[in-house]
Amino acid sequence: MKTVMIRTQKTQSWHSNPLEVVIKLVNGSVNGLDKQEAQRRLTEYGLNQLPQKPPPSWWQILLRQFRSPLIYVLALATLISIAIGDVKDAGFITGVLAINALIGGYQEWRAEKSSQALQQLLKIRAAVLRDGEVCEIDGEQVVPGDVVWLESGNRIPADMRLIGTHNLEIDESLLTGESLPVLKDSQWCGEVNTPLAERCNMAYAGSIVVRGRGRGLVVATATATMVGQLATAMLKSSGGKPPLLERMELFSRRIAMAVVVAALVVALVGILRHGYSITDMFMFGVALAVSAIPEGLPVALTVALAVATSRMASRGVIVRRLPAVEGLGSCTLIASDKTGTLTCNELTVREICLTNGDRFQITGEGFIPDGQVITLSGSISTTNPTTFSSLARAAVLCNEADLHHRNGNWVWRGDPTDIALLVMAHKLGWNREVTLEQYPQINEIPFEPEHQFAATYHTTGSPGETKYVFVKGAPERVLKMCDLSQYPQQEMALTTIAQNMAEQGYRVLALAEGMMSDRLDSSQAPPAPTQLTCLGFVGMIDPLRAGVRDAIAACHTAGIRVWMVTGDHPTTALAIARDLGLATTPEQVITGSELATQSPEQLQSTIKTVEVFARVAPHQKLQLVNAARDSGNFVAVTGDGVNDAPALRAANIGVAMGKSGTDVAREAAELVVSDDHFGTIVAGIEEGRVAYNNIRKVIYLLVSTGAAEVVLVGLGILTGLPLPLLPVQLLWLNLVTNGIQDVALAFEPSEGEVLHRHPRSPKEPIFNRLMIERTVVAAVVMGLVGFSLFQLLLNNGWQVSSARNALLLLMVLFENIHIGNCRSEEKSVFQLSPLRSPILLAGTALAFLIHVAILYIPLGNTLLYTEPVGVKTWGLLIGLSLTVLIAIEVHKLGWHWQRGVRE
């Protein structure tokens, strides 16, 4: 039955049938479903999900571990070893590769699972009509027959026939390829063969509401939707890798190519001029490849990025695109919204000021409508209630929120500004539902940032049908709509009232009403109202979020500027900026109208000194982001609305709000802040810097130890000595002992001072001068000391196998000691307690103990040609291993001295 019904959904011509027919076909109603029926249909139709590309299975992840140049070289070495009868070496190489694949596969599998878990936090939400009330549910819970409310910024969760539209424009480029949004009309009805792009009464799953409001009846979900028919093609696409990982894989491939070419040249010279056998030269090539190719690098970086995303998620930052982890360390400027990010987004109307200058305070906090109207002297107001009636009526009618008392608790839905107005009106004795029955709504102009106002049109419902328009918005915008041209002094007085309220830190809204004589067409967007009567002003407070001052101070310490970009009045914005420690003087504030008059050159000068941008339109936010980037800043931008999407995309790092953010904003961003708190963004920057530092540490460890082995092997060939270490021994060093340590290093915690340093330049390469110097110093010291030991032992009559055994143990000790050097680029190893990083301590101890075990068990003697060593040898090797510690400590001291001289 389920399959048949879904197939029926696909074949219906929803756009060409009258709405009444569509309602019957889906067995629905314009009043939505009750919860019991919705649950029954969910069971019948299933979750509203598109088929997703299944995550890679464990065996696919395991096979991926064998796709690398080094694996191919070792596989060839295994085959040749078998061909020449050296089955033991072939077996060991195969075993080591299998263990490495298991370790790397397990780490990638964990990273994959972590990524899938984080994606569950980014599901879209839908506002549906259930049991006569609008409630928010996961988009997956939407079923055919649901009535869904749409507003700008929503991603449409299912295919739906529109049953009401108000200036509704939808971006359908996902389905049609048309870049321009389509104006929708619920009254339109077309032919059966009307192209999808011209079906004005339909809204399709996956498309985006760009502007306006609407309601739609769900007619198809999941694979029955239009986008569901594209699902198969979409599944064939695969996600890209982080740029850093791609660069490191390219780095590994280039080294592999260089090693192969070098090995071939040296082999030819060795065979033709020095008489080496082909087998000896082949084994030299394998040894050089194992030494030089940083095989563990991609896996270690994958683990480091997975650890970083997990740590960020634990602090409320969800990473949507991995390059953001890499880029956070470069952030020099955060352009932040005010409402909900710097403040709590829990608006409360605290003051009412009428047009005659009378001012009243409203008691109570938050969205619970308990409170009273009192005079500024503190006594309960005895003013005639009709004094507030017009203002309260406008507040409840020009409103899109809901406020209900249910089961002993107050519940609400909608924009915080609208909810605050409903709470105020309720304290004044007004109820939205009752008022709407008296004044049915016939049209509206929804609030959009570029308008700076919202308007609703109503009738009295009586035979005379008197028409009213009610408006709320920014004082300067609403006053222009009012009939004040004959009364310039009154206009000045009202402007002064609004200005005085803003200076107290209030977010100020003006309310107005008017009579309409013209006939209104409910299917068309009405013109902006004029000739209104101003009813008064409301002053709202939105308390600062706890800890936000400290977070901004931490940004300043870290060398990060913070801009506040808001739609508030400049006076209000400055008052809040003072509380935040962002700005102190009016010269640090600029308005959108002032920005509009500036040339690009003037704008570059402005952004150097201004910290607060007030009354800014969305397109100006994009302009500011581009100007900041042009001036050399690495910019993070916060946003929550559909109009913020261009700025989020233009920024180096877009940060969307998880609670209040629209679907469009979240999809345009690299990061999503789950709690909408500015302090969480700062925590993300801290974790981003830690992650980048750990990535550099892992790269430094692997490249420096690999380079040391190249020095060791190269000196052996140049001097005509036997190979200092056999390929199987080098393989053991790189993929087992060091392979355990590099993964553990990715878990290194913060050094504690990452937010006390200035951001790194985004153009700074991974291998900067410091990294190159340290790598060369470490490689030369370990390579020379190791080769000198090998030569000394041979000169003192040691067997080649015994000398190799001692050298192998020395290299393991070098790795154990050198990982301490890698824990910090600046701090001495003696300043970092090993107990701060228990995972690294355990990994280092495990790597050491495994090798000690190999010295004493027969299997190690057979496969790696190891043997126990005496106490004196242990003492000698431990002493020699400390040389790399001394060398790097000296280099750190010299680097600090040079930096002090430069500064």
CSV table of C-alpha atoms in Angstrom, one decimal, residues 75 142 190 249 278 356 361 393 419 638 676 687 725 751 806 822 842 890:
chain,number,residue,atom,x,y,z
A,75,ALA,CA,54.1,-4.7,-2.6
A,142,VAL,CA,6.6,16.1,7.7
A,190,GLY,CA,-2.0,26.0,-14.9
A,249,GLU,CA,48.9,13.9,-0.1
A,278,ILE,CA,70.5,-5.8,-8.9
A,356,ASN,CA,2.2,63.3,24.1
A,361,GLN,CA,7.5,51.3,32.6
A,393,ARG,CA,-3.9,46.7,19.2
A,419,ILE,CA,6.9,37.7,21.1
A,638,THR,CA,28.1,35.6,11.9
A,676,ASP,CA,24.2,31.3,19.2
A,687,GLU,CA,40.3,25.1,19.2
A,725,LEU,CA,69.1,-0.4,8.4
A,751,GLU,CA,49.5,24.8,25.4
A,806,ALA,CA,71.8,-1.2,18.2
A,822,CYS,CA,57.4,18.3,18.8
A,842,ALA,CA,50.6,6.2,26.8
A,890,VAL,CA,69.5,25.1,21.8
